[in-house]
PDB file of C-alpha atoms in Angstrom:
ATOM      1  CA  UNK D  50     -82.843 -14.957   8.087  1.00 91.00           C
ATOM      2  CA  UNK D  51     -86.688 -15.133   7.920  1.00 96.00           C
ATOM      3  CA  UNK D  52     -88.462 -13.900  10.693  1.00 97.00           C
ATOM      4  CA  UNK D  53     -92.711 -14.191  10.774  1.00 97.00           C
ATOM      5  CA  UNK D  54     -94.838 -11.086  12.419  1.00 97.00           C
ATOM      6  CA  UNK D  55     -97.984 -10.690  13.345  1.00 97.00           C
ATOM      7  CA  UNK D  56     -99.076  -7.486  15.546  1.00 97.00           C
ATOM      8  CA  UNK D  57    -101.257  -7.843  18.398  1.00 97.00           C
ATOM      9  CA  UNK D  58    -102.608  -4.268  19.724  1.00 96.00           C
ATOM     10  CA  UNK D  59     -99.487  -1.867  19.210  1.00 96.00           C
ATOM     11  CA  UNK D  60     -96.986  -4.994  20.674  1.00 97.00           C
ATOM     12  CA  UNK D  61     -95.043  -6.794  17.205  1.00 98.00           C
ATOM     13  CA  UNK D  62     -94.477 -10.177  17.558  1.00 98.00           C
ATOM     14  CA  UNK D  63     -91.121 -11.185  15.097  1.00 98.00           C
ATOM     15  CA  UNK D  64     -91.098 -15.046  15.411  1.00 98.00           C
ATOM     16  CA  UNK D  65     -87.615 -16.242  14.263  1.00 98.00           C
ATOM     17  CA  UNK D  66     -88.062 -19.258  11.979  1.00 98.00           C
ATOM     18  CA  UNK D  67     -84.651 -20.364  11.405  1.00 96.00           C
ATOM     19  CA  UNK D  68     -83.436 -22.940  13.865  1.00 96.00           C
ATOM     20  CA  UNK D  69     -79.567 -21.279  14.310  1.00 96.00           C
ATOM     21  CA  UNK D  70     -78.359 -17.982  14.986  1.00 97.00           C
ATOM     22  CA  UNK D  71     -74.934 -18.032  14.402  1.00 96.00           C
ATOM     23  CA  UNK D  72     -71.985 -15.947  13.373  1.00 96.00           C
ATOM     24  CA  UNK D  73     -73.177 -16.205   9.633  1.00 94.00           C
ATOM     25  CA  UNK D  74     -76.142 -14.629   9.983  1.00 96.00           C
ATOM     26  CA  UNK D  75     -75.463 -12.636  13.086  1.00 96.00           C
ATOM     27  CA  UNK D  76     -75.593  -9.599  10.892  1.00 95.00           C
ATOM     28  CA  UNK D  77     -78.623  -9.722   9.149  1.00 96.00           C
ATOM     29  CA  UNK D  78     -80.329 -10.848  12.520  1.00 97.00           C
ATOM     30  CA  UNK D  79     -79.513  -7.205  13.910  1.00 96.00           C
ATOM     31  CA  UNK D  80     -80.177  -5.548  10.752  1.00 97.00           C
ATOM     32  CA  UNK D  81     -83.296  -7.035  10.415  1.00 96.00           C
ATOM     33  CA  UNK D  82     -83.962  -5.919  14.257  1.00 96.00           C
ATOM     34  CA  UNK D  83     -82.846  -2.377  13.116  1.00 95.00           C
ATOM     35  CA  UNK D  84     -85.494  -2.480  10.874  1.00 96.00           C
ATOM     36  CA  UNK D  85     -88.265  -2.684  12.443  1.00 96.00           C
ATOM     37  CA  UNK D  86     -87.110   0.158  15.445  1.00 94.00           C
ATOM     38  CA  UNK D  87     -86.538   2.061  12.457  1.00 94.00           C
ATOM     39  CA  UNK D  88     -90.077   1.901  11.071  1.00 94.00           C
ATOM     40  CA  UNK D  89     -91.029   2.947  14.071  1.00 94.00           C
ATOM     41  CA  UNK D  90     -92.291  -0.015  16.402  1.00 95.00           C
ATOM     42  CA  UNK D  91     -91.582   0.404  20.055  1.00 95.00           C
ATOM     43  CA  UNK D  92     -92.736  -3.047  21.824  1.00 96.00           C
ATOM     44  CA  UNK D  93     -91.288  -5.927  20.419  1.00 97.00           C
ATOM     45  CA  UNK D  94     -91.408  -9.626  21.582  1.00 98.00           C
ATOM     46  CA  UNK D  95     -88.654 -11.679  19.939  1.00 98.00           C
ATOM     47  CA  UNK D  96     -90.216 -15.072  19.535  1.00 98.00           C
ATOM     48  CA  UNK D  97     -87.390 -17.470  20.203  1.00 98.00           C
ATOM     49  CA  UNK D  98     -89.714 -21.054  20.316  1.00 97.00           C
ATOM     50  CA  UNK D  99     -88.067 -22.085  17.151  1.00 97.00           C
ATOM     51  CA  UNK D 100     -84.617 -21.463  17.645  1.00 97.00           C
ATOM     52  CA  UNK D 101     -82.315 -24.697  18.639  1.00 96.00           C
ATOM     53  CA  UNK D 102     -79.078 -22.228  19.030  1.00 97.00           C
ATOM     54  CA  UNK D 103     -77.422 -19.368  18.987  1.00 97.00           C
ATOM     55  CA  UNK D 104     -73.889 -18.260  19.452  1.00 97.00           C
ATOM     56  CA  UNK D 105     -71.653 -15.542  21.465  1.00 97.00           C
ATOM     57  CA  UNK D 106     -72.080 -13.678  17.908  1.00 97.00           C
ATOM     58  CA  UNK D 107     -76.247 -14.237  17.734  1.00 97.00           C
ATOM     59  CA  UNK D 108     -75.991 -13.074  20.888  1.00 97.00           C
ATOM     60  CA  UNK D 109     -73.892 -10.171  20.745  1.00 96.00           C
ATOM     61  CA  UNK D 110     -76.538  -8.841  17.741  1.00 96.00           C
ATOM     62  CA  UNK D 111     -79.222  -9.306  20.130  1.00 96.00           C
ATOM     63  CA  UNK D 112     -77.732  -7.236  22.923  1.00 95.00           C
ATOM     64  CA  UNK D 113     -76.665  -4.487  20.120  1.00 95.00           C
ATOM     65  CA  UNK D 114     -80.400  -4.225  19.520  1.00 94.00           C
ATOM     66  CA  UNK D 115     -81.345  -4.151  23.069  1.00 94.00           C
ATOM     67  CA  UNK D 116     -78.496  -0.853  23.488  1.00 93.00           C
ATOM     68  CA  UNK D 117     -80.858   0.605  20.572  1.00 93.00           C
ATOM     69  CA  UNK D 118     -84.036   0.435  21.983  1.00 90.00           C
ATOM     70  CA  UNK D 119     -83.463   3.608  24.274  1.00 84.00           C
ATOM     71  CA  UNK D 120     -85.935   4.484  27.689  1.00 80.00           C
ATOM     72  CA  UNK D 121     -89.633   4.413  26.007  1.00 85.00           C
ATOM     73  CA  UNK D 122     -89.521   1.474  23.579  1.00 93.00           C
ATOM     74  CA  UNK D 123     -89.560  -2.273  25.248  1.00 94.00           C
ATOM     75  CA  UNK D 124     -87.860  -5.513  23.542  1.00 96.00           C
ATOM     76  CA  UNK D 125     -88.514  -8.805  25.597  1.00 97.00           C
ATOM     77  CA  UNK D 126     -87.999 -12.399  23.965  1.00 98.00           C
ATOM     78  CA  UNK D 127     -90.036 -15.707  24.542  1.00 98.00           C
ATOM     79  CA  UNK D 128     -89.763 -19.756  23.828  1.00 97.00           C
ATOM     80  CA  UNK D 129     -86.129 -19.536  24.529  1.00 97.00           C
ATOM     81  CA  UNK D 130     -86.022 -23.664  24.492  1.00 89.00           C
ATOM     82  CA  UNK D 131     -83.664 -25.170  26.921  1.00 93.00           C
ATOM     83  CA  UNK D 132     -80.341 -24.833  24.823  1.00 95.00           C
ATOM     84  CA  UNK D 133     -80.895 -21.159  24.182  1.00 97.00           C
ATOM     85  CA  UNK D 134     -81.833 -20.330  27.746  1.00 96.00           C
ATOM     86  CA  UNK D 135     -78.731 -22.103  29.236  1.00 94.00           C
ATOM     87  CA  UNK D 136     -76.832 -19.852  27.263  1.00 95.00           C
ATOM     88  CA  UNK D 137     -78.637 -16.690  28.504  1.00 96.00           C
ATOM     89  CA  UNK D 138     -77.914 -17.989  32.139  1.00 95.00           C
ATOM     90  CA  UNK D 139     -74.149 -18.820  31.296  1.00 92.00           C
ATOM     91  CA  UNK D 140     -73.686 -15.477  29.720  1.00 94.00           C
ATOM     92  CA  UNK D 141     -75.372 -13.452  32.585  1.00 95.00           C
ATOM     93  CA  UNK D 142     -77.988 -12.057  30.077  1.00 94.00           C
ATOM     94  CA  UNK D 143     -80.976 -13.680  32.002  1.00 95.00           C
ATOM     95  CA  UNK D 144     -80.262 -10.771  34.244  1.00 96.00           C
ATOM     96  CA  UNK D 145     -80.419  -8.323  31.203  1.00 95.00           C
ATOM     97  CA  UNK D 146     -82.913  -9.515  29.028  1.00 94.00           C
ATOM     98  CA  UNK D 147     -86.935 -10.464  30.395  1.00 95.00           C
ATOM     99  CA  UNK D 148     -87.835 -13.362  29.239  1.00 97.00           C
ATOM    100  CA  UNK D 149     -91.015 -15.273  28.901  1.00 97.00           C
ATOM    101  CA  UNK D 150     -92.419 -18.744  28.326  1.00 97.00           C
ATOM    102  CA  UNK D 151     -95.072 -17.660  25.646  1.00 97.00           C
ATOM    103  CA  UNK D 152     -95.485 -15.125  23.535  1.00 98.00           C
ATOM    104  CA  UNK D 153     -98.830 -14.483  25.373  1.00 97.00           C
ATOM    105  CA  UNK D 154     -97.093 -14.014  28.512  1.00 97.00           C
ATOM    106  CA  UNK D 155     -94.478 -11.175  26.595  1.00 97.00           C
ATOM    107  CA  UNK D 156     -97.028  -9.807  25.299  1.00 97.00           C
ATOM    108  CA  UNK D 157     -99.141  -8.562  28.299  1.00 97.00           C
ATOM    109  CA  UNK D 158     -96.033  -7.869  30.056  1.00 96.00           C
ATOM    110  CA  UNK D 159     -95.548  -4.725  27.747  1.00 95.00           C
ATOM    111  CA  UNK D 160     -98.729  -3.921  26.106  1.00 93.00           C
TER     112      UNK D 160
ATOM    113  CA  UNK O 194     -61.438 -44.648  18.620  1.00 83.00           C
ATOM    114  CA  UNK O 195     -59.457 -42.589  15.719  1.00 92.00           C
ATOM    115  CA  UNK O 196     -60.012 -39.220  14.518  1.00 95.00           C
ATOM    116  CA  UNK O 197     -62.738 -38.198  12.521  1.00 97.00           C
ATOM    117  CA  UNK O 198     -61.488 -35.187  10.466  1.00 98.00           C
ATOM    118  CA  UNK O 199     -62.663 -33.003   8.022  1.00 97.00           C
ATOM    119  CA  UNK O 200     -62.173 -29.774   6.759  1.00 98.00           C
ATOM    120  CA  UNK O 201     -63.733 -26.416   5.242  1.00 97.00           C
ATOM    121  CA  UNK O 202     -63.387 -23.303   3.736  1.00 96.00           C
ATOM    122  CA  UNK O 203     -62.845 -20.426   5.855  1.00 96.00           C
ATOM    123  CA  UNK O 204     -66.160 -18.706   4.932  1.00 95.00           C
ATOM    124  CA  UNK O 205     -69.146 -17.913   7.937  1.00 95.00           C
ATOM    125  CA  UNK O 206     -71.511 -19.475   5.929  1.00 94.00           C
ATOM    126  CA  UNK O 207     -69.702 -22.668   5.921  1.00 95.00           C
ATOM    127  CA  UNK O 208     -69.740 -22.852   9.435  1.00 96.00           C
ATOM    128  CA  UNK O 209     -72.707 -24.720   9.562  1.00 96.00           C
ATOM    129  CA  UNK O 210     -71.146 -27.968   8.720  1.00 97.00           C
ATOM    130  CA  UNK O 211     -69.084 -28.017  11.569  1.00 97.00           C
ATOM    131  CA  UNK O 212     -72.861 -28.342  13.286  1.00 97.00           C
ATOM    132  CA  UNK O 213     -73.787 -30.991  11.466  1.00 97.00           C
ATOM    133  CA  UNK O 214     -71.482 -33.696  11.992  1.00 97.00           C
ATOM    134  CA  UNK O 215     -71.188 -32.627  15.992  1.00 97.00           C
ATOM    135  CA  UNK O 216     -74.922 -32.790  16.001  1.00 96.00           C
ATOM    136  CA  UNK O 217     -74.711 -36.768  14.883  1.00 96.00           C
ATOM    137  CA  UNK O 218     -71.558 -36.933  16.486  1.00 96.00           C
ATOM    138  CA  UNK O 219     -73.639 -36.454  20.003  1.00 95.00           C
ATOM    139  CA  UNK O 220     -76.693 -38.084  18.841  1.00 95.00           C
ATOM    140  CA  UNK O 221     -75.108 -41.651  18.417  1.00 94.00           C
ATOM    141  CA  UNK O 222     -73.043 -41.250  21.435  1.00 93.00           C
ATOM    142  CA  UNK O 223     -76.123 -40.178  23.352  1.00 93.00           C
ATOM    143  CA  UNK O 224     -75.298 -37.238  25.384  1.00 94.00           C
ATOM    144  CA  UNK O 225     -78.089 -35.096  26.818  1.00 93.00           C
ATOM    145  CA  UNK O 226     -79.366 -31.636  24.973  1.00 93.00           C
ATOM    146  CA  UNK O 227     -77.886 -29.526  26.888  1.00 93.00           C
ATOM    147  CA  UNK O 228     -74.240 -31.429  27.059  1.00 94.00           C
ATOM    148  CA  UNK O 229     -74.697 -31.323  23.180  1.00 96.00           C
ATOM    149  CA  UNK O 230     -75.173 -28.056  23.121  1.00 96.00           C
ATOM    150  CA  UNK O 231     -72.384 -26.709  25.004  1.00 96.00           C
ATOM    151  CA  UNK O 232     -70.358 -29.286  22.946  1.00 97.00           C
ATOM    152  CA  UNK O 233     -71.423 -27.449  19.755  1.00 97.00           C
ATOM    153  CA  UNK O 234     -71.285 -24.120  20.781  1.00 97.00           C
ATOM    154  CA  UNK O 235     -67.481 -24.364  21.800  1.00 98.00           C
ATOM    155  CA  UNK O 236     -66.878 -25.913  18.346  1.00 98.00           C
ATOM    156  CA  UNK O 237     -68.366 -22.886  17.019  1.00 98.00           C
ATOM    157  CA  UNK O 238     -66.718 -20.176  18.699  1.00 98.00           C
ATOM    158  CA  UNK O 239     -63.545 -22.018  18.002  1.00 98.00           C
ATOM    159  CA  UNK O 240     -64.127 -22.489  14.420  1.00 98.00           C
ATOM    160  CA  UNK O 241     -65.513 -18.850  14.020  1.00 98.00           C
ATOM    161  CA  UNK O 242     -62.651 -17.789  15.798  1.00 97.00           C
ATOM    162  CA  UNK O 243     -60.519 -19.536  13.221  1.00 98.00           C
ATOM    163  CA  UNK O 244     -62.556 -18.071  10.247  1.00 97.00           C
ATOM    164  CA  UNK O 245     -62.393 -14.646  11.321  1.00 96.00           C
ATOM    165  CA  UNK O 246     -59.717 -13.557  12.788  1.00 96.00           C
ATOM    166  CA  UNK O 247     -56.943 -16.348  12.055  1.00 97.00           C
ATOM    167  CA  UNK O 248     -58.314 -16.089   8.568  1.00 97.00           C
ATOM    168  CA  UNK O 249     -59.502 -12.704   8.155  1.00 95.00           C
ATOM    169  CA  UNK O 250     -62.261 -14.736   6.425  1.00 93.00           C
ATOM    170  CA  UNK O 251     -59.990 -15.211   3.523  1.00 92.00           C
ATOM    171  CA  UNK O 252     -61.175 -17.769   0.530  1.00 86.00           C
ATOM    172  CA  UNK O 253     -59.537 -20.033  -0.524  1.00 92.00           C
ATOM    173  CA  UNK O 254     -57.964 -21.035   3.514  1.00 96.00           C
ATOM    174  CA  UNK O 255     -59.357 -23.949   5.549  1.00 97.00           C
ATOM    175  CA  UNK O 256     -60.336 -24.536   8.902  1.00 98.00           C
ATOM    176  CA  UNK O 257     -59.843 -28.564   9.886  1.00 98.00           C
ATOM    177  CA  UNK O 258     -61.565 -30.197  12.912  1.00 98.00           C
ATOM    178  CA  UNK O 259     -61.003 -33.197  14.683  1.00 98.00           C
ATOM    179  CA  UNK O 260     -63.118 -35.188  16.694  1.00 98.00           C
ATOM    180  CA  UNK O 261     -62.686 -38.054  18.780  1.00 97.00           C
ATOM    181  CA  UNK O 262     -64.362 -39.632  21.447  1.00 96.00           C
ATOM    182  CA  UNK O 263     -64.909 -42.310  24.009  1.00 93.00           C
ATOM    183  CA  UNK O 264     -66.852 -43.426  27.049  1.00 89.00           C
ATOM    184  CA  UNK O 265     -65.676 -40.216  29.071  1.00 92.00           C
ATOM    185  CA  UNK O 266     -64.976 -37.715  26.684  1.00 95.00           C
ATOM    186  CA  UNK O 267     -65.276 -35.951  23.423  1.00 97.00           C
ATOM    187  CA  UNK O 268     -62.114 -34.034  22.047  1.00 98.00           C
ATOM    188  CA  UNK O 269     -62.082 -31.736  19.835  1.00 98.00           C
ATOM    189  CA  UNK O 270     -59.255 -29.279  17.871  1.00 98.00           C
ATOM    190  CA  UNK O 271     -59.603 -27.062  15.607  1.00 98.00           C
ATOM    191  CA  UNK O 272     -56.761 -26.341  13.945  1.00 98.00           C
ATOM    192  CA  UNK O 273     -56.268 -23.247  10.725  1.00 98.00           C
ATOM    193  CA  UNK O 274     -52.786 -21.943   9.314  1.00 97.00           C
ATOM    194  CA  UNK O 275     -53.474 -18.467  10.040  1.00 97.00           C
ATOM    195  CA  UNK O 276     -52.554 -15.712  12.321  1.00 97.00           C
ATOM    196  CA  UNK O 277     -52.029 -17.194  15.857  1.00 97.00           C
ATOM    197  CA  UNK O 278     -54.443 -15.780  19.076  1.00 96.00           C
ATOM    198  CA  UNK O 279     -52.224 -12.886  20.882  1.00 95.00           C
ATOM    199  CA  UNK O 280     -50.732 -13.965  24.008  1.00 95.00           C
ATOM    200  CA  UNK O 281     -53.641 -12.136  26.008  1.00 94.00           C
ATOM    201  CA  UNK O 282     -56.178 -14.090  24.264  1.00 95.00           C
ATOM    202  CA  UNK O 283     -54.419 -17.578  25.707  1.00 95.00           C
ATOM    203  CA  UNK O 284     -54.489 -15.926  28.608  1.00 94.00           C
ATOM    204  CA  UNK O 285     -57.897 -15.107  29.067  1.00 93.00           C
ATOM    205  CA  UNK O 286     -58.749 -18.928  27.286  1.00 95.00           C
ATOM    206  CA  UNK O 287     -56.439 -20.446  29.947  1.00 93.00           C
ATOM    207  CA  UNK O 288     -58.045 -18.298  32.847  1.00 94.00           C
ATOM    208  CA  UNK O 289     -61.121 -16.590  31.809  1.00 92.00           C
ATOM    209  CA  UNK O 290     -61.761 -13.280  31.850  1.00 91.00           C
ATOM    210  CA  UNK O 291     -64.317 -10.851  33.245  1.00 89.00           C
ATOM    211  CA  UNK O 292     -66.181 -10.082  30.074  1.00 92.00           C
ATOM    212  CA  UNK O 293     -69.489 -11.399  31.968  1.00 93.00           C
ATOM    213  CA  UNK O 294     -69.074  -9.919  34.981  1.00 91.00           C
ATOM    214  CA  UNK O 295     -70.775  -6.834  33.740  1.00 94.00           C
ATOM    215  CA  UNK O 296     -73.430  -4.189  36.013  1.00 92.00           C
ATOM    216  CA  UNK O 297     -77.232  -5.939  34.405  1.00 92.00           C
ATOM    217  CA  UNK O 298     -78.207  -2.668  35.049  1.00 90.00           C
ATOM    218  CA  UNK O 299     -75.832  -0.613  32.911  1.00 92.00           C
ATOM    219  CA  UNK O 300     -77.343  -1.985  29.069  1.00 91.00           C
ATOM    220  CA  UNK O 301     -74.519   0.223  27.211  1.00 91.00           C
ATOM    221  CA  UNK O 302     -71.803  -1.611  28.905  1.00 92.00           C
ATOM    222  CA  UNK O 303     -72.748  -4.945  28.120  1.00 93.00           C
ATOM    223  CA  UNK O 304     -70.509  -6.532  25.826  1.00 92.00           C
ATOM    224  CA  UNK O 305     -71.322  -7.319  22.195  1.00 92.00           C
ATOM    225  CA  UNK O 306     -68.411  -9.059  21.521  1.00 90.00           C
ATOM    226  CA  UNK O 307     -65.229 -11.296  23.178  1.00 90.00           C
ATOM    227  CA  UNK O 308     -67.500 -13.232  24.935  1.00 94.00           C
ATOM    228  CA  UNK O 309     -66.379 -16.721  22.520  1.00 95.00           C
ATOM    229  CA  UNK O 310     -63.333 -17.580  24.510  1.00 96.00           C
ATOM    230  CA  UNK O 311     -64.907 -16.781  28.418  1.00 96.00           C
ATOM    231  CA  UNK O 312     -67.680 -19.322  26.760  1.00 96.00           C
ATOM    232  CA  UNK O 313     -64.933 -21.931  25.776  1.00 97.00           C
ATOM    233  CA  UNK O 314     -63.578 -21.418  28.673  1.00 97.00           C
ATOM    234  CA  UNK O 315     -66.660 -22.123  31.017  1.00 95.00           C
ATOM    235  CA  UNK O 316     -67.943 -24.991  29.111  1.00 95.00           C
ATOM    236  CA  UNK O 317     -64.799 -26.925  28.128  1.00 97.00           C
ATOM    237  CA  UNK O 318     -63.237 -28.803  30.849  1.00 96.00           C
ATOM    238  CA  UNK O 319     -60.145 -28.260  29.177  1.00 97.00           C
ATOM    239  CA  UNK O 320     -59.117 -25.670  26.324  1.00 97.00           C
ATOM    240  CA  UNK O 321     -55.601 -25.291  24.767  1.00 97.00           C
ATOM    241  CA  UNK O 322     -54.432 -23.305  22.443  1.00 98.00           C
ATOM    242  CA  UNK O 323     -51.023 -24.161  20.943  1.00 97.00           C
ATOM    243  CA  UNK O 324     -48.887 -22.710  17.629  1.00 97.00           C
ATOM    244  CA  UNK O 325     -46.275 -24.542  16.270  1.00 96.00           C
ATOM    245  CA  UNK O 326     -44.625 -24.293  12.438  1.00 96.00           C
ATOM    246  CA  UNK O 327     -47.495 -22.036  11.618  1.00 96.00           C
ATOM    247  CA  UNK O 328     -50.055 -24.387  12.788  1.00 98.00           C
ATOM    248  CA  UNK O 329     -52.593 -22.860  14.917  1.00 98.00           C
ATOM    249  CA  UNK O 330     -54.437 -25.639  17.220  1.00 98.00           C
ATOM    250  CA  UNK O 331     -57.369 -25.065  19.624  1.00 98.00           C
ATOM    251  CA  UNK O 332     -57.647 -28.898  21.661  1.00 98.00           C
ATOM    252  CA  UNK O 333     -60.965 -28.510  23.438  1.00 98.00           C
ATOM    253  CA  UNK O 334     -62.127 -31.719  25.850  1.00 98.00           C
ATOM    254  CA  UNK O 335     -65.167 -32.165  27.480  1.00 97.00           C
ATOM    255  CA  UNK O 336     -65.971 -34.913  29.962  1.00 95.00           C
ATOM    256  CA  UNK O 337     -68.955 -36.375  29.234  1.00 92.00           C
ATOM    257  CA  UNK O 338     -72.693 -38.136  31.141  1.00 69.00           C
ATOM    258  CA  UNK O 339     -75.232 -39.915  28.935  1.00 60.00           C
ATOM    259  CA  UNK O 340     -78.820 -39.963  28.662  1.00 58.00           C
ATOM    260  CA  UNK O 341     -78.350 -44.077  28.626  1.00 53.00           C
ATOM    261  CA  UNK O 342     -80.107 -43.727  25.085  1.00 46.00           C
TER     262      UNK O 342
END
């Protein structure tokens, strides 16, 4: 999966370029989220804007890192585009996940 | 309208194809984003379903889809020669489950995983799973509205 960051203040931005994530990739997509609470960074917005659609297993990696993050460290995701948000909203996970329109939005909310 | 039909190795990365043709698929018959979407997502989970635990993501095994459609509807099976869904699974395909109704407030109980089927099973409007002679087959139908593209 490729992912593009770019830090503002002490709040990484990981903008997911790949239009689908799905089962095949579901892995590497929570490994690669893994990563970066492992190198220490404790705000994260997950730039969504790019991605067209995810699955129950894209999904279920996302929510895996969210049960990571533990009390002091903050993961919030933004763009999710109409496909990806109806999913959220089917799932229930708009009540578990805070999501934003922009990235700029995200990014106050937890600086 | 007959059958389109094709068929692919059970391997994840494979999946993808699957995407493809439902993408054009709902393109030339013009239905909405969102209707697409939920099209292709149940295609997925029923496909991945196949691939990984039908399959065991085996090589050298193969996952075939149909598709067919009309003014009304798309349907859609998926059908692989593999190990057929436990009774509890049809179950909970037939008549949901609560795997979503979960506490939002309680983030180490959400689920990770199982959610495919409850997803199948609220988009579809109609989802059965059959197995007969070793032949595993998922029929999926979903009425459809147009964008009047």
């Amino acid at each position: 999966m490729r992912f593009e960051e770019n830090k503002v203040g002490s709040v990484l931005i990981a903008k997911v370029l790949d239009g689908r994530i799905a089962a095949d990739v579901a892995l590497q997509f929570k490994a690669h989220l893994a990563g970066y609470l492992e190198r220490g960074e404790r705000a994260i917005v997950l730039d969504l804007g790019a991605v067209s659609f995810i699955d129950s297993s894209g999904l279920g990696a996302l929510i895996s890192s969210l049960k990571a993050l533990g009390i002091e460290r903050h993961l919030v995701v933004s763009g999710a585009r109409g496909t990806v948000a109806s999913m959220f909203k089917l799932t229930r996970m708009d009540k578990v996940l805070r999501l934003f329109s922009t990235t700029e939005e995200a990014v106050a909310a937890i600086s | 309208m007959s059958w389109l039909r094709f068929s692919f190795e059970s391997k994840l990365d494979e999946i993808f194809l699957v995407s493809l043709v439902l993408r054009q698929v709902c393109t030339h018959i013009g239905l909405d984003e969102i209707l697409a979407y939920q099209v292709e997502l149940c295609a997925i989970e029923a496909v991945t379903n196949s691939v990984r635990h039908a399959l065991h993501e085996q090589p050298g095994n193969e996952v075939t889809v149909l598709i067919r459609f009309d003014d009304a509807k798309i349907d859609l099976q998926i059908l692989d020669c593999g190990a057929s869904m436990p009774p509890t699974y049809v179950e909970r395909l037939k008549h949901g489950s609560q795997v979503l109704n979960f506490d939002p407030s309680d983030i180490q109980a959400l689920p990770e995983s199982g959610m495919g089927l409850q997803i199948i099973h609220d988009f579809m409007d109609e989802a059965v799973y059959t197995s007969n002679g070793g032949v595993n087959c998922l029929r999926l139908m979903k009425l459809l509205r147009r964008t009047g593209i």
